[in-house]
């Protein structure tokens, strides 16, 4: 039997997310506030006992001049991806979105299929035969993830290439690079960097570059540096600013602005949320 799906409140969605050990920042309710061109809804999956057992933030982008939408669940939904029958989870979602005008549905299952170590990638770069990362033998394979992919294909889902941020389509990078920080000292992390990165860090230190903890007042000049050529962008409505303003509705302690400063230079910076770069 399929789960029952319905729209839930931001409060219920956030409470569910907080109870999970790990959830993408793109699947918290406030992420919808960062995407002004999309309408956001929080969806909840309920079992027979009425318990909330899954949640998803869906972004709806309207088709020009039509009441039809592209539905997108970035790095979600937050459901049991190890379940042997994913139809129980996904069929109610598809039915709901279709009923409400979605002509296409995209999602990003938070499932890792393969992992490459830094050593494997470095060795592959030196091999002219390896033109793409998928041509390189992975260091680790995740068999359960391939079962998920097989289920999705049998259900009719198709894997799409990621699209640019300005495209009408949507998508996140298929490959991501992760640097493990847990239980490692700064010295250990520094030794793990290649020689060029270590050289650049020393060069920045000699130039007087310092990374300081910023706040909302630091965001406008930082946002200006991110504007594209010949593009007018208001710093108060930039993505980093919207991300900062949405933090009080999520978990303020997990949001911060890190600003590298150099004498007589405009600062650059990042807005981080739950340890994830925005």
mmCIF file of C-alpha atoms in Angstrom:
data_model
loop_
_atom_site.group_PDB
_atom_site.id
_atom_site.type_symbol
_atom_site.label_atom_id
_atom_site.label_comp_id
_atom_site.label_asym_id
_atom_site.label_seq_id
_atom_site.Cartn_x
_atom_site.Cartn_y
_atom_site.Cartn_z
ATOM 1 C CA UNK A 1 0.000 0.000 0.000
ATOM 2 C CA UNK A 2 1.262 3.496 -0.879
ATOM 3 C CA UNK A 3 1.816 6.185 1.698
ATOM 4 C CA UNK A 4 -0.590 9.089 1.994
ATOM 5 C CA UNK A 5 0.867 12.394 0.807
ATOM 6 C CA UNK A 6 -0.277 15.909 1.595
ATOM 7 C CA UNK A 7 1.053 19.434 2.026
ATOM 8 C CA UNK A 8 2.497 20.047 5.500
ATOM 9 C CA UNK A 9 3.377 23.207 7.392
ATOM 10 C CA UNK A 10 6.883 24.643 7.454
ATOM 11 C CA UNK A 11 6.989 23.928 11.188
ATOM 12 C CA UNK A 12 6.183 20.238 10.757
ATOM 13 C CA UNK A 13 8.629 19.983 7.868
ATOM 14 C CA UNK A 14 11.433 21.610 9.845
ATOM 15 C CA UNK A 15 10.754 19.418 12.887
ATOM 16 C CA UNK A 16 10.998 16.316 10.701
ATOM 17 C CA UNK A 17 14.275 17.478 9.151
ATOM 18 C CA UNK A 18 15.790 18.277 12.531
ATOM 19 C CA UNK A 19 15.111 14.716 13.681
ATOM 20 C CA UNK A 20 17.133 13.237 10.811
ATOM 21 C CA UNK A 21 20.893 12.622 11.130
ATOM 22 C CA UNK A 22 21.682 14.335 7.822
ATOM 23 C CA UNK A 23 19.580 16.320 5.319
ATOM 24 C CA UNK A 24 20.660 18.603 2.481
ATOM 25 C CA UNK A 25 20.226 22.327 3.080
ATOM 26 C CA UNK A 26 18.181 22.297 -0.147
ATOM 27 C CA UNK A 27 15.531 20.205 1.589
ATOM 28 C CA UNK A 28 14.761 22.562 4.456
ATOM 29 C CA UNK A 29 11.673 24.807 4.149
ATOM 30 C CA UNK A 30 13.638 28.062 4.176
ATOM 31 C CA UNK A 31 15.532 27.060 1.018
ATOM 32 C CA UNK A 32 12.396 28.021 -0.881
ATOM 33 C CA UNK A 33 12.907 31.614 0.310
ATOM 34 C CA UNK A 34 16.275 31.674 -1.455
ATOM 35 C CA UNK A 35 14.698 30.832 -4.848
ATOM 36 C CA UNK A 36 12.432 33.804 -5.731
ATOM 37 C CA UNK A 37 11.544 32.522 -9.211
ATOM 38 C CA UNK A 38 10.081 29.318 -7.782
ATOM 39 C CA UNK A 39 7.079 28.622 -5.581
ATOM 40 C CA UNK A 40 7.884 26.260 -2.716
ATOM 41 C CA UNK A 41 5.704 23.646 -1.030
ATOM 42 C CA UNK A 42 6.449 21.250 1.796
ATOM 43 C CA UNK A 43 5.146 17.733 1.159
ATOM 44 C CA UNK A 44 4.757 15.026 3.783
ATOM 45 C CA UNK A 45 4.397 11.243 3.549
ATOM 46 C CA UNK A 46 2.203 9.588 6.201
ATOM 47 C CA UNK A 47 1.926 5.897 7.075
ATOM 48 C CA UNK A 48 -1.249 4.027 8.048
ATOM 49 C CA UNK A 49 -0.912 5.170 11.653
ATOM 50 C CA UNK A 50 -0.818 8.818 10.548
ATOM 51 C CA UNK A 51 2.858 9.279 11.389
ATOM 52 C CA UNK A 52 4.992 11.609 9.268
ATOM 53 C CA UNK A 53 7.627 9.294 7.772
ATOM 54 C CA UNK A 54 8.981 11.372 4.879
ATOM 55 C CA UNK A 55 9.172 14.974 3.714
ATOM 56 C CA UNK A 56 10.210 16.906 0.668
ATOM 57 C CA UNK A 57 10.642 20.509 -0.410
ATOM 58 C CA UNK A 58 9.310 20.845 -3.949
ATOM 59 C CA UNK A 59 10.052 23.945 -6.015
ATOM 60 C CA UNK A 60 7.541 24.835 -8.721
ATOM 61 C CA UNK A 61 8.609 27.012 -11.636
ATOM 62 C CA UNK A 62 5.789 28.266 -13.892
ATOM 63 C CA UNK A 63 5.812 27.805 -17.625
ATOM 64 C CA UNK A 64 5.462 31.247 -19.251
ATOM 65 C CA UNK A 65 1.825 32.182 -19.978
ATOM 66 C CA UNK A 66 0.527 28.782 -18.867
ATOM 67 C CA UNK A 67 -0.615 27.346 -15.553
ATOM 68 C CA UNK A 68 1.846 24.500 -15.840
ATOM 69 C CA UNK A 69 4.922 23.934 -13.712
ATOM 70 C CA UNK A 70 8.307 22.308 -13.644
ATOM 71 C CA UNK A 71 8.482 20.533 -10.271
ATOM 72 C CA UNK A 72 11.910 20.060 -8.720
ATOM 73 C CA UNK A 73 13.020 18.439 -5.468
ATOM 74 C CA UNK A 74 16.735 19.320 -5.139
ATOM 75 C CA UNK A 75 18.726 16.631 -3.318
ATOM 76 C CA UNK A 76 15.481 15.063 -2.179
ATOM 77 C CA UNK A 77 12.909 14.065 -1.170
ATOM 78 C CA UNK A 78 13.836 12.874 2.311
ATOM 79 C CA UNK A 79 12.388 9.373 2.247
ATOM 80 C CA UNK A 80 13.638 5.834 2.835
ATOM 81 C CA UNK A 81 15.701 5.345 -0.318
ATOM 82 C CA UNK A 82 16.699 1.877 0.867
ATOM 83 C CA UNK A 83 13.085 0.709 0.663
ATOM 84 C CA UNK A 84 12.557 -2.300 -1.637
ATOM 85 C CA UNK A 85 9.473 -0.722 -3.204
ATOM 86 C CA UNK A 86 10.040 2.953 -4.040
ATOM 87 C CA UNK A 87 6.688 3.114 -5.855
ATOM 88 C CA UNK A 88 5.020 3.376 -2.446
ATOM 89 C CA UNK A 89 6.851 6.673 -1.954
ATOM 90 C CA UNK A 90 7.058 8.162 -5.419
ATOM 91 C CA UNK A 91 3.678 7.295 -6.963
ATOM 92 C CA UNK A 92 1.699 9.485 -4.503
ATOM 93 C CA UNK A 93 4.129 12.347 -5.132
ATOM 94 C CA UNK A 94 3.779 12.098 -8.909
ATOM 95 C CA UNK A 95 -0.005 11.899 -8.675
ATOM 96 C CA UNK A 96 -0.164 15.002 -6.484
ATOM 97 C CA UNK A 97 2.185 17.054 -8.665
ATOM 98 C CA UNK A 98 0.418 16.046 -11.874
ATOM 99 C CA UNK A 99 -2.918 16.979 -10.358
ATOM 100 C CA UNK A 100 -1.544 20.433 -9.520
ATOM 101 C CA UNK A 101 -0.199 21.213 -13.009
ATOM 102 C CA UNK A 102 3.310 19.784 -13.112
ATOM 103 C CA UNK A 103 4.333 18.829 -16.655
ATOM 104 C CA UNK A 104 7.747 17.513 -15.572
ATOM 105 C CA UNK A 105 9.175 16.327 -12.269
ATOM 106 C CA UNK A 106 12.848 16.321 -11.370
ATOM 107 C CA UNK A 107 14.397 15.101 -8.165
ATOM 108 C CA UNK A 108 17.854 14.477 -6.798
ATOM 109 C CA UNK A 109 17.987 11.248 -4.783
ATOM 110 C CA UNK A 110 20.659 11.735 -2.090
ATOM 111 C CA UNK A 111 22.250 8.404 -2.987
ATOM 112 C CA UNK A 112 25.954 7.922 -3.693
ATOM 113 C CA UNK A 113 26.762 5.300 -6.336
ATOM 114 C CA UNK A 114 30.536 5.591 -6.616
ATOM 115 C CA UNK A 115 33.423 7.293 -4.848
ATOM 116 C CA UNK A 116 36.881 8.224 -6.138
ATOM 117 C CA UNK A 117 39.758 8.989 -3.822
ATOM 118 C CA UNK A 118 41.918 12.060 -4.447
ATOM 119 C CA UNK A 119 44.778 9.736 -5.397
ATOM 120 C CA UNK A 120 42.630 7.980 -8.010
ATOM 121 C CA UNK A 121 41.538 11.283 -9.560
ATOM 122 C CA UNK A 122 45.095 12.611 -9.615
ATOM 123 C CA UNK A 123 46.347 9.462 -11.336
ATOM 124 C CA UNK A 124 43.510 9.649 -13.875
ATOM 125 C CA UNK A 125 44.400 13.229 -14.827
ATOM 126 C CA UNK A 126 47.813 11.993 -15.900
ATOM 127 C CA UNK A 127 46.230 9.358 -18.164
ATOM 128 C CA UNK A 128 45.211 10.749 -21.583
ATOM 129 C CA UNK A 129 42.729 7.895 -22.096
ATOM 130 C CA UNK A 130 40.542 9.101 -19.223
ATOM 131 C CA UNK A 131 38.436 11.896 -20.717
ATOM 132 C CA UNK A 132 35.630 11.823 -18.138
ATOM 133 C CA UNK A 133 35.427 10.862 -14.497
ATOM 134 C CA UNK A 134 33.024 8.023 -15.274
ATOM 135 C CA UNK A 135 35.796 6.477 -17.415
ATOM 136 C CA UNK A 136 37.931 6.069 -14.291
ATOM 137 C CA UNK A 137 37.657 2.988 -12.082
ATOM 138 C CA UNK A 138 35.964 4.025 -8.839
ATOM 139 C CA UNK A 139 37.670 3.493 -5.508
ATOM 140 C CA UNK A 140 34.411 2.420 -3.850
ATOM 141 C CA UNK A 141 31.147 1.117 -5.326
ATOM 142 C CA UNK A 142 27.852 1.308 -3.440
ATOM 143 C CA UNK A 143 25.765 -1.753 -4.505
ATOM 144 C CA UNK A 144 22.613 -0.527 -2.760
ATOM 145 C CA UNK A 145 22.704 2.662 -4.801
ATOM 146 C CA UNK A 146 22.674 0.698 -8.045
ATOM 147 C CA UNK A 147 19.541 -1.107 -6.805
ATOM 148 C CA UNK A 148 17.901 2.294 -6.352
ATOM 149 C CA UNK A 149 18.900 3.324 -9.872
ATOM 150 C CA UNK A 150 17.463 0.078 -11.296
ATOM 151 C CA UNK A 151 14.164 0.644 -9.491
ATOM 152 C CA UNK A 152 13.897 4.203 -10.811
ATOM 153 C CA UNK A 153 14.593 3.110 -14.379
ATOM 154 C CA UNK A 154 11.910 0.428 -14.174
ATOM 155 C CA UNK A 155 9.472 3.060 -12.946
ATOM 156 C CA UNK A 156 10.193 5.214 -15.991
ATOM 157 C CA UNK A 157 12.527 7.803 -14.453
ATOM 158 C CA UNK A 158 15.303 9.085 -16.718
ATOM 159 C CA UNK A 159 18.653 10.439 -15.639
ATOM 160 C CA UNK A 160 19.108 13.999 -16.879
ATOM 161 C CA UNK A 161 22.255 16.065 -17.223
ATOM 162 C CA UNK A 162 22.545 19.014 -14.864
ATOM 163 C CA UNK A 163 21.522 22.368 -16.315
ATOM 164 C CA UNK A 164 22.922 25.831 -15.768
ATOM 165 C CA UNK A 165 21.531 28.061 -13.043
ATOM 166 C CA UNK A 166 19.926 30.419 -15.586
ATOM 167 C CA UNK A 167 18.312 27.634 -17.570
ATOM 168 C CA UNK A 168 14.587 26.952 -17.268
ATOM 169 C CA UNK A 169 15.548 23.409 -16.412
ATOM 170 C CA UNK A 170 17.020 22.540 -13.039
ATOM 171 C CA UNK A 171 19.651 20.247 -11.638
ATOM 172 C CA UNK A 172 22.621 19.890 -9.334
ATOM 173 C CA UNK A 173 26.135 18.748 -10.291
ATOM 174 C CA UNK A 174 26.326 15.000 -10.738
ATOM 175 C CA UNK A 175 29.824 14.843 -9.245
ATOM 176 C CA UNK A 176 30.814 16.631 -6.056
ATOM 177 C CA UNK A 177 34.117 16.888 -4.212
ATOM 178 C CA UNK A 178 34.104 16.336 -0.463
ATOM 179 C CA UNK A 179 36.922 17.200 1.927
ATOM 180 C CA UNK A 180 36.674 15.298 5.242
ATOM 181 C CA UNK A 181 37.192 17.636 8.217
ATOM 182 C CA UNK A 182 35.874 15.461 11.049
ATOM 183 C CA UNK A 183 38.460 14.467 13.667
ATOM 184 C CA UNK A 184 41.294 16.093 11.688
ATOM 185 C CA UNK A 185 43.529 18.964 12.800
ATOM 186 C CA UNK A 186 44.299 21.946 10.575
ATOM 187 C CA UNK A 187 47.807 20.600 10.148
ATOM 188 C CA UNK A 188 46.482 17.264 8.896
ATOM 189 C CA UNK A 189 44.125 18.989 6.462
ATOM 190 C CA UNK A 190 46.955 21.214 5.240
ATOM 191 C CA UNK A 191 49.207 18.208 4.600
ATOM 192 C CA UNK A 192 46.446 16.648 2.518
ATOM 193 C CA UNK A 193 46.430 19.555 0.058
ATOM 194 C CA UNK A 194 48.606 19.452 -3.026
ATOM 195 C CA UNK A 195 51.727 21.563 -3.282
ATOM 196 C CA UNK A 196 50.123 24.318 -5.362
ATOM 197 C CA UNK A 197 47.285 24.827 -2.866
ATOM 198 C CA UNK A 198 49.732 24.972 0.044
ATOM 199 C CA UNK A 199 51.811 27.518 -1.877
ATOM 200 C CA UNK A 200 48.744 29.683 -2.554
ATOM 201 C CA UNK A 201 47.761 29.616 1.120
ATOM 202 C CA UNK A 202 51.216 30.814 2.143
ATOM 203 C CA UNK A 203 51.083 33.509 -0.534
ATOM 204 C CA UNK A 204 47.718 34.720 0.772
ATOM 205 C CA UNK A 205 49.027 34.825 4.343
ATOM 206 C CA UNK A 206 52.008 36.928 3.269
ATOM 207 C CA UNK A 207 49.651 39.300 1.420
ATOM 208 C CA UNK A 208 47.720 39.893 4.634
ATOM 209 C CA UNK A 209 44.578 37.975 3.716
ATOM 210 C CA UNK A 210 42.524 37.062 6.777
ATOM 211 C CA UNK A 211 39.254 35.150 7.063
ATOM 212 C CA UNK A 212 36.926 36.730 9.612
ATOM 213 C CA UNK A 213 33.456 35.910 10.880
ATOM 214 C CA UNK A 214 31.110 38.345 9.142
ATOM 215 C CA UNK A 215 27.477 39.320 9.567
ATOM 216 C CA UNK A 216 24.608 40.722 7.500
ATOM 217 C CA UNK A 217 26.389 44.071 6.994
ATOM 218 C CA UNK A 218 29.186 42.284 5.128
ATOM 219 C CA UNK A 219 26.900 40.704 2.525
ATOM 220 C CA UNK A 220 26.141 43.652 0.157
ATOM 221 C CA UNK A 221 29.755 44.306 -0.981
ATOM 222 C CA UNK A 222 30.367 40.576 -1.230
ATOM 223 C CA UNK A 223 27.253 40.160 -3.358
ATOM 224 C CA UNK A 224 28.458 42.939 -5.673
ATOM 225 C CA UNK A 225 31.599 40.963 -6.499
ATOM 226 C CA UNK A 226 29.450 37.998 -7.546
ATOM 227 C CA UNK A 227 27.442 39.940 -10.159
ATOM 228 C CA UNK A 228 28.046 38.865 -13.744
ATOM 229 C CA UNK A 229 29.337 41.275 -16.418
ATOM 230 C CA UNK A 230 26.659 43.690 -17.733
ATOM 231 C CA UNK A 231 24.143 42.237 -15.295
ATOM 232 C CA UNK A 232 22.305 44.506 -12.879
ATOM 233 C CA UNK A 233 21.846 42.778 -9.558
ATOM 234 C CA UNK A 234 20.643 44.257 -6.299
ATOM 235 C CA UNK A 235 22.965 43.198 -3.470
ATOM 236 C CA UNK A 236 20.040 43.171 -1.028
ATOM 237 C CA UNK A 237 18.264 40.508 -3.056
ATOM 238 C CA UNK A 238 21.273 38.401 -3.968
ATOM 239 C CA UNK A 239 21.299 34.685 -3.182
ATOM 240 C CA UNK A 240 23.753 35.040 -0.240
ATOM 241 C CA UNK A 241 21.558 37.765 1.265
ATOM 242 C CA UNK A 242 18.356 35.746 0.869
ATOM 243 C CA UNK A 243 20.115 32.734 2.383
ATOM 244 C CA UNK A 244 21.142 34.811 5.388
ATOM 245 C CA UNK A 245 17.655 36.237 5.887
ATOM 246 C CA UNK A 246 16.113 32.751 5.753
ATOM 247 C CA UNK A 247 18.363 31.433 8.520
ATOM 248 C CA UNK A 248 16.250 32.586 11.499
ATOM 249 C CA UNK A 249 13.444 30.319 10.280
ATOM 250 C CA UNK A 250 15.803 27.358 10.033
ATOM 251 C CA UNK A 251 18.600 26.962 12.580
ATOM 252 C CA UNK A 252 20.469 30.263 13.190
ATOM 253 C CA UNK A 253 23.430 28.620 14.931
ATOM 254 C CA UNK A 254 24.250 26.725 11.722
ATOM 255 C CA UNK A 255 24.435 29.836 9.499
ATOM 256 C CA UNK A 256 27.454 32.096 9.166
ATOM 257 C CA UNK A 257 29.197 34.444 6.751
ATOM 258 C CA UNK A 258 32.936 33.935 6.283
ATOM 259 C CA UNK A 259 34.694 36.937 4.719
ATOM 260 C CA UNK A 260 38.316 36.854 3.473
ATOM 261 C CA UNK A 261 39.752 40.371 3.772
ATOM 262 C CA UNK A 262 42.837 41.892 2.192
ATOM 263 C CA UNK A 263 44.062 45.442 2.775
ATOM 264 C CA UNK A 264 42.715 47.934 0.164
ATOM 265 C CA UNK A 265 40.751 45.205 -1.640
ATOM 266 C CA UNK A 266 36.990 44.566 -1.792
ATOM 267 C CA UNK A 267 36.174 41.463 0.248
ATOM 268 C CA UNK A 268 35.005 38.188 -1.140
ATOM 269 C CA UNK A 269 33.022 35.774 0.936
ATOM 270 C CA UNK A 270 30.720 32.831 1.414
ATOM 271 C CA UNK A 271 27.482 32.330 3.267
ATOM 272 C CA UNK A 272 27.431 28.904 4.865
ATOM 273 C CA UNK A 273 24.433 27.021 6.145
ATOM 274 C CA UNK A 274 24.756 23.926 8.247
ATOM 275 C CA UNK A 275 28.343 23.534 7.075
ATOM 276 C CA UNK A 276 27.272 23.520 3.429
ATOM 277 C CA UNK A 277 28.442 26.158 0.988
ATOM 278 C CA UNK A 278 25.608 28.228 -0.506
#
